[in-house]
PDB file of C-alpha atoms in Angstrom:
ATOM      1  CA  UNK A  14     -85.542 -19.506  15.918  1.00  0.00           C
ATOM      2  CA  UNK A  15     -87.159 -21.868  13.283  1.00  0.00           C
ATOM      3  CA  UNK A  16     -88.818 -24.181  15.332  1.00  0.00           C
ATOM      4  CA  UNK A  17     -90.138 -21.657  17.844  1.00  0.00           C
ATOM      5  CA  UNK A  18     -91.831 -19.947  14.710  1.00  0.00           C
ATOM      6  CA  UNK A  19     -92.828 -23.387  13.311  1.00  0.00           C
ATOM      7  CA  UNK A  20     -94.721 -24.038  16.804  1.00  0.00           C
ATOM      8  CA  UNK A  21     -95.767 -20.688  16.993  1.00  0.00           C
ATOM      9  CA  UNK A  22     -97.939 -21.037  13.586  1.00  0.00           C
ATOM     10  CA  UNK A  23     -99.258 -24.436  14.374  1.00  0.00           C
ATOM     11  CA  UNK A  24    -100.176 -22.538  17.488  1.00  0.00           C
ATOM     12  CA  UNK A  25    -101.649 -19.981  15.539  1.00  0.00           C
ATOM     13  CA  UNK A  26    -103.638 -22.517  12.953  1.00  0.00           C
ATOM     14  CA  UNK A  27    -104.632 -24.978  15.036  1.00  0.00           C
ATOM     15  CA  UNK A  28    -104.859 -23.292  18.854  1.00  0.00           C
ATOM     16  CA  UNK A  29    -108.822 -23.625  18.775  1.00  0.00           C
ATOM     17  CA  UNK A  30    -109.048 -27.172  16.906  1.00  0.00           C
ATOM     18  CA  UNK A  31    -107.008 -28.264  19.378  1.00  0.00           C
ATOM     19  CA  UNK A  32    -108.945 -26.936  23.061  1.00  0.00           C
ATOM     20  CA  UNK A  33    -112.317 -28.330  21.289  1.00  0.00           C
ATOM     21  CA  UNK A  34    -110.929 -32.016  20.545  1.00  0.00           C
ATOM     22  CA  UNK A  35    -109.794 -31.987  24.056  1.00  0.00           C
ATOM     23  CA  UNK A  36    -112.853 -30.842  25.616  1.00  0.00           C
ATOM     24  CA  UNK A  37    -114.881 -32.959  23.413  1.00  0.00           C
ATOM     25  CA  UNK A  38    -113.237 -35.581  23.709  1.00  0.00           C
ATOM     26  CA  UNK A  39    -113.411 -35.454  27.653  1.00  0.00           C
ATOM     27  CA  UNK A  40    -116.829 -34.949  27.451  1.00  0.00           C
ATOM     28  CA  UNK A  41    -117.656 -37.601  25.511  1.00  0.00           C
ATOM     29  CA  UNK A  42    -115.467 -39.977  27.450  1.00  0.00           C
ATOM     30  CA  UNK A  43    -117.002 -39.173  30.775  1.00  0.00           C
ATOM     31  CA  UNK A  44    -120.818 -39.438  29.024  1.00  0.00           C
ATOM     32  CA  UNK A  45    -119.913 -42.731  27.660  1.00  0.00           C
ATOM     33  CA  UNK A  46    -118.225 -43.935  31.270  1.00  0.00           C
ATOM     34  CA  UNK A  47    -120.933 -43.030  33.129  1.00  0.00           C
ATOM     35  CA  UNK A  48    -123.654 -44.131  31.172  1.00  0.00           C
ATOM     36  CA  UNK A  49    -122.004 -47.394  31.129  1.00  0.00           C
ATOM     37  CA  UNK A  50    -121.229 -47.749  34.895  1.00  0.00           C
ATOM     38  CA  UNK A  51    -124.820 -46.423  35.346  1.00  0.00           C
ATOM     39  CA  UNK A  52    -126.861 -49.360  33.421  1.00  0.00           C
ATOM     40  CA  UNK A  53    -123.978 -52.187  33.712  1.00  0.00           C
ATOM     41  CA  UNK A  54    -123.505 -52.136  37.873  1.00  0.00           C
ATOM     42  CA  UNK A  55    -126.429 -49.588  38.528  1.00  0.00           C
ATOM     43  CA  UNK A  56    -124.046 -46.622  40.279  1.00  0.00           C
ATOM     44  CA  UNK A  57    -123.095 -43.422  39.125  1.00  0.00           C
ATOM     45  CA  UNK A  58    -119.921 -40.914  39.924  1.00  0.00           C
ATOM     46  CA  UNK A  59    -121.235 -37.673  41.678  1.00  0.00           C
ATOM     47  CA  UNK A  60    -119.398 -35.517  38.983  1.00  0.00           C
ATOM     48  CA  UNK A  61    -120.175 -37.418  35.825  1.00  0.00           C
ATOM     49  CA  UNK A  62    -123.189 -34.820  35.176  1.00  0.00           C
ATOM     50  CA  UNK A  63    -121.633 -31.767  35.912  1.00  0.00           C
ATOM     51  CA  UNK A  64    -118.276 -31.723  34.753  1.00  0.00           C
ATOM     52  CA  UNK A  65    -119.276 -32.093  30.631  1.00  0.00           C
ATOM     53  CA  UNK A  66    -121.618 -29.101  31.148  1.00  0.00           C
ATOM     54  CA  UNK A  67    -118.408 -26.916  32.878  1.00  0.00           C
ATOM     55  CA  UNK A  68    -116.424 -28.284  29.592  1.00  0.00           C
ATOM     56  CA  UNK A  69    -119.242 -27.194  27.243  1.00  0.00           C
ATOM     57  CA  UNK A  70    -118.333 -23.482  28.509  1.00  0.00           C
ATOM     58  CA  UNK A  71    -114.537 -24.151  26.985  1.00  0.00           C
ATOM     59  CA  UNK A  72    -116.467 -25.608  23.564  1.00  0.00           C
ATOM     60  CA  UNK A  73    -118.801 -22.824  23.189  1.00  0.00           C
ATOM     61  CA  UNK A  74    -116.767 -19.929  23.505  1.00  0.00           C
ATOM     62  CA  UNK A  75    -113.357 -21.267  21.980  1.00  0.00           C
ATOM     63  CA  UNK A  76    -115.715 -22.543  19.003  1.00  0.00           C
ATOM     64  CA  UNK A  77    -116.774 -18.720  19.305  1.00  0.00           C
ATOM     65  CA  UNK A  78    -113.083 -17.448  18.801  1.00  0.00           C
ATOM     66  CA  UNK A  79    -112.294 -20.329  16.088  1.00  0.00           C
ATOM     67  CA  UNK A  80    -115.413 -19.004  14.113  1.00  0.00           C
ATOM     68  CA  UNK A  81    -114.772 -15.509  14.463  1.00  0.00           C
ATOM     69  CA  UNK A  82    -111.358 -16.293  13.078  1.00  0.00           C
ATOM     70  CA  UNK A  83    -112.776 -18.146   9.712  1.00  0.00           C
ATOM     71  CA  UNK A  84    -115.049 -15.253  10.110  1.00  0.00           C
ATOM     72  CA  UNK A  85    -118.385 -17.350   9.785  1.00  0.00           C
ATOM     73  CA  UNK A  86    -120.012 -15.789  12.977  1.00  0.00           C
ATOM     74  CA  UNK A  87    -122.260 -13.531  12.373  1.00  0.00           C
ATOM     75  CA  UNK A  88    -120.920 -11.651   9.066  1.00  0.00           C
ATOM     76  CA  UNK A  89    -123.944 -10.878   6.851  1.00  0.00           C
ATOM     77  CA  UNK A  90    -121.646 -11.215   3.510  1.00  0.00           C
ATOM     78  CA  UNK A  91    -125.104 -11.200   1.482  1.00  0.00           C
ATOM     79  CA  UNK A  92    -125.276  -7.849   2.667  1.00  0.00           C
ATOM     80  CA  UNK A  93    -121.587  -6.848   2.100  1.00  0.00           C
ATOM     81  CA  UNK A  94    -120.798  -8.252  -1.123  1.00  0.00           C
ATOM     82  CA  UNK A  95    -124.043  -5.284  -2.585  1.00  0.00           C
ATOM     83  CA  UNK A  96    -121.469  -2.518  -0.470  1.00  0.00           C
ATOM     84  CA  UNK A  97    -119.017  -0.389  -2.353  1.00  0.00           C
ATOM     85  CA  UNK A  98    -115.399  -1.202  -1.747  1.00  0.00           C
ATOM     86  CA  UNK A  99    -115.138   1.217   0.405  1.00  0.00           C
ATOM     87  CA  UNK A 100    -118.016   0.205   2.723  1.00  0.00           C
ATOM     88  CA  UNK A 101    -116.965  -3.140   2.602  1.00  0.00           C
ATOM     89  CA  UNK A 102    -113.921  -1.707   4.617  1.00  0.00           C
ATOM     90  CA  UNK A 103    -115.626   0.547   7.136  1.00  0.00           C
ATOM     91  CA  UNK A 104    -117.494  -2.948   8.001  1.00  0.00           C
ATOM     92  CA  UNK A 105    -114.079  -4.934   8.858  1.00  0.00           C
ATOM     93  CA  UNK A 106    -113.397  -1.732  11.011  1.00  0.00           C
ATOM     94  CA  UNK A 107    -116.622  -2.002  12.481  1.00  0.00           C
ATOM     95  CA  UNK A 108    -116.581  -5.740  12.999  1.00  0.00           C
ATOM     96  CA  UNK A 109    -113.235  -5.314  14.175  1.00  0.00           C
ATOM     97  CA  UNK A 110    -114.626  -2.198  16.506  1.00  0.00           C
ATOM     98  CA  UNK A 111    -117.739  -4.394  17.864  1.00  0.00           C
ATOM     99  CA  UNK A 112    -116.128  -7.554  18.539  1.00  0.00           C
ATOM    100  CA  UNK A 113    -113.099  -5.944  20.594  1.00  0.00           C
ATOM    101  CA  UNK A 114    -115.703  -3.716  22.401  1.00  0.00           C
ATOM    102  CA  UNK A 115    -117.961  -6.394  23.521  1.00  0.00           C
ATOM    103  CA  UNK A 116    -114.596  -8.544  24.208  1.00  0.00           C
ATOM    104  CA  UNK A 117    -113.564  -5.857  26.695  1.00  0.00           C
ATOM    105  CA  UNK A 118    -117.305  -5.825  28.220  1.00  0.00           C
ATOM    106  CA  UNK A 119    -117.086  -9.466  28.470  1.00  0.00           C
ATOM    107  CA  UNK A 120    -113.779  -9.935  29.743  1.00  0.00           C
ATOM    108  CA  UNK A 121    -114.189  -8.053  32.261  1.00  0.00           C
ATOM    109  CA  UNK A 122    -117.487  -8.961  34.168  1.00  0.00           C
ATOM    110  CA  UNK A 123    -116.934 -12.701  33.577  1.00  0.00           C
ATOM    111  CA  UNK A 124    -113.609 -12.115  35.433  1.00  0.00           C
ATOM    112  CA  UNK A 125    -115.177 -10.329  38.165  1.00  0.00           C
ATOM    113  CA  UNK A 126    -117.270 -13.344  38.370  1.00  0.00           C
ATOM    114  CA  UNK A 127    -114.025 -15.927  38.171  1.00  0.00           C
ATOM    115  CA  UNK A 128    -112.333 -14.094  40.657  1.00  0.00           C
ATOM    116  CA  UNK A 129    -115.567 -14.794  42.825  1.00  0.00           C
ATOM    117  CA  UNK A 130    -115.671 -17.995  42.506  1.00  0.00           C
ATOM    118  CA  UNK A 131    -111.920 -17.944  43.224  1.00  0.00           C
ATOM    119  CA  UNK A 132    -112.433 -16.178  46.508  1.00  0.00           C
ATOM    120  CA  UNK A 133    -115.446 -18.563  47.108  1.00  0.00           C
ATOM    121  CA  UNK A 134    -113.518 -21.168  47.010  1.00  0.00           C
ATOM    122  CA  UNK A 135    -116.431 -22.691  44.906  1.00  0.00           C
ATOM    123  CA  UNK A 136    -115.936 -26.845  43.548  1.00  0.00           C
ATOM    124  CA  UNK A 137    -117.555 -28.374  40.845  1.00  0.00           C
ATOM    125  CA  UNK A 138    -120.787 -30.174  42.226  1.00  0.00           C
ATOM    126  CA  UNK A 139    -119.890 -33.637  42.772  1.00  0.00           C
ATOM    127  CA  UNK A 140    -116.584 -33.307  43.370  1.00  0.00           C
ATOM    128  CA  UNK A 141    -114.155 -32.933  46.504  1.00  0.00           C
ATOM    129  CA  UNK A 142    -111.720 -30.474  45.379  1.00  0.00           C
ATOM    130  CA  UNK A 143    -111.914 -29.867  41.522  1.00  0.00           C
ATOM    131  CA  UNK A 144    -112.406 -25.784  41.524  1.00  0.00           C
ATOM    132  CA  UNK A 145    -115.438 -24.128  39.326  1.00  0.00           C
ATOM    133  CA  UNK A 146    -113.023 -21.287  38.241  1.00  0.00           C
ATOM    134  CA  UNK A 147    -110.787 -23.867  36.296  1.00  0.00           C
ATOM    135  CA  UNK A 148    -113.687 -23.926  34.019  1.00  0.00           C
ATOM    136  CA  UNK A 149    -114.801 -19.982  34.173  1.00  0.00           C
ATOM    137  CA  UNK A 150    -111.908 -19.256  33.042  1.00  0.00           C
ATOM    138  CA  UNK A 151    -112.962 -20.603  30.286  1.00  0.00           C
ATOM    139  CA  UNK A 152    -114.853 -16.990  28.897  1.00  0.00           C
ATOM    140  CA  UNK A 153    -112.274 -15.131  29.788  1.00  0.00           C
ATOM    141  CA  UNK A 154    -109.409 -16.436  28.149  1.00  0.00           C
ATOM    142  CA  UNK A 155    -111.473 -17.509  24.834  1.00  0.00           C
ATOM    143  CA  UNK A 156    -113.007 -13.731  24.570  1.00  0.00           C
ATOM    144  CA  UNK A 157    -109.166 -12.418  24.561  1.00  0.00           C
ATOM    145  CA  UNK A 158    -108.213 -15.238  22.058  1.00  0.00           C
ATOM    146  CA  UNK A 159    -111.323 -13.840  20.122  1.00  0.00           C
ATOM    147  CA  UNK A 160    -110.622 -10.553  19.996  1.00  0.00           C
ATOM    148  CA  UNK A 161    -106.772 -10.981  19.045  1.00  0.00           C
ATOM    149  CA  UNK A 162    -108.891 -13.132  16.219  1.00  0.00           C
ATOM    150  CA  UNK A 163    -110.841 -10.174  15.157  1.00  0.00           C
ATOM    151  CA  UNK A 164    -107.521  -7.706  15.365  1.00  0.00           C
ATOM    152  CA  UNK A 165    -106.124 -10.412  13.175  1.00  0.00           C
ATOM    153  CA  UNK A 166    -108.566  -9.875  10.867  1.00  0.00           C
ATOM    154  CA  UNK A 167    -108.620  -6.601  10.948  1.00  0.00           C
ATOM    155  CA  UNK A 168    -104.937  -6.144   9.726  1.00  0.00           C
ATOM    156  CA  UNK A 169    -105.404  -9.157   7.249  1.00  0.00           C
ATOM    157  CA  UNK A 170    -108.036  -7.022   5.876  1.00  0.00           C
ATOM    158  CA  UNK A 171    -105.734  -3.813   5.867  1.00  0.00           C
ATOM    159  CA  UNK A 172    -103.451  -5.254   3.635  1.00  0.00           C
ATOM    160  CA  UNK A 173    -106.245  -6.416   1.205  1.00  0.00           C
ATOM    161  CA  UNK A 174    -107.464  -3.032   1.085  1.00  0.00           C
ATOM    162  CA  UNK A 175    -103.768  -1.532   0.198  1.00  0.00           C
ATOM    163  CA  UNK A 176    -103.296  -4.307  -2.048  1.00  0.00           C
ATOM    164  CA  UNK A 177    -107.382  -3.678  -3.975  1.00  0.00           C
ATOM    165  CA  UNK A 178    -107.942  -7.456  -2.937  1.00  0.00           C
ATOM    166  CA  UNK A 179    -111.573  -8.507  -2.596  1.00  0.00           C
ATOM    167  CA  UNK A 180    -112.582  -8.700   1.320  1.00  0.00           C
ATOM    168  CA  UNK A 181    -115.309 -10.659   1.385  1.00  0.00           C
ATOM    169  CA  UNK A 182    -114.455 -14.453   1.792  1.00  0.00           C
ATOM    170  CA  UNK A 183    -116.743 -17.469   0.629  1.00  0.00           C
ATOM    171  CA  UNK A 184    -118.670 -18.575   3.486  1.00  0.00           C
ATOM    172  CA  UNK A 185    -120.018 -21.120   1.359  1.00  0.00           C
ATOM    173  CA  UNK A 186    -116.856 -22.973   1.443  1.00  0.00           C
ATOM    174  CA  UNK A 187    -116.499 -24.324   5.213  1.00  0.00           C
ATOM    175  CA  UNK A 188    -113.804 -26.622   6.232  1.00  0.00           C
ATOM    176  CA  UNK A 189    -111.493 -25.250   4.106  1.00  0.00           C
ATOM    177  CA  UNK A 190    -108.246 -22.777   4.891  1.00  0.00           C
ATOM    178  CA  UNK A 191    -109.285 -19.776   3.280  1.00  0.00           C
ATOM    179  CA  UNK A 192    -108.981 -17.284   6.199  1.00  0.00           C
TER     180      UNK A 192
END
């Protein structure tokens, strides 16, 4: 049971690191590859300028999740840190309320519009049979990794308030594994 727990908090730490290098990563490698095939024998691959933009939709929303997790999106800690214990709480609830709420709102329409494309049939301009929903699914699934985020937080910040811990966390200090 060890190593499933072991893999299960690497999972947990490093879930979103990991999706962004990969999409990045592919990204830049098909930039570079067809810039290079474009100026050095004057052709280009259909694909090469729509694909990145389909993987910027995995960047941008699991970047979304990973930030919401560190909580550095949108948290207004000047505001906060003025706010009586107590209010300081009923914002984590509230972040924790808003998030989730807009989470459900999102997850739904954007898979009403994956199961479209689904139906559709739709490809990726450029390509032959590489499907558009691979990459709408890309909303989807980060929004629910988000809002587990945000319920994470939420019962981190539970057991600060039991405890009398301090909530607010120093945004100043990015990069490192505070959260």
């Amino acid at each position: 049971m060890t190593p499933l727990l072991s893999i299960l908090r690497w999972l947990d730490r490093n879930v979103e690191r990991a999706f962004i290098l990969v999409a990045y990563a592919s990204m830049a490698g098909i930039i570079i590859f067809a810039v290079a095939q474009r100026y050095l024998f004057s052709t280009q691959i259909p694909w090469s300028g729509s694909i990145p933009i389909y993987l910027f939709l995995w960047v941008t929303w699991i970047g979304c999740s990973y930030n919401v997790r560190r909580r550095s999106h949108l948290c207004f800690n000047e505001f906060r840190v003025r706010m009586s214990y107590q209010g300081q709480f009923a914002c984590m609830w509230l972040d924790a309320f808003l998030w989730v709420t807009f989470g459900v709102l999102v997850v739904y329409y954007t898979l009403e519009q994956t199961v479209l494309a689904y139906n559709n049939f739709s490809i990726v301009q450029g390509t032959d049979n590489l499907m558009q929903w691979w990459f709408y699914c890309a909303t989807p699934t980060a929004w629910i990794l988000l809002m587990f985020r945000a319920l994470q937080n939420l019962a981190a910040d539970i057991g600060r308030y039991r405890r009398r811990e301090p909530f607010i966390v120093d945004i100043q200090s990015v990069g490192s594994e505070t959260v």
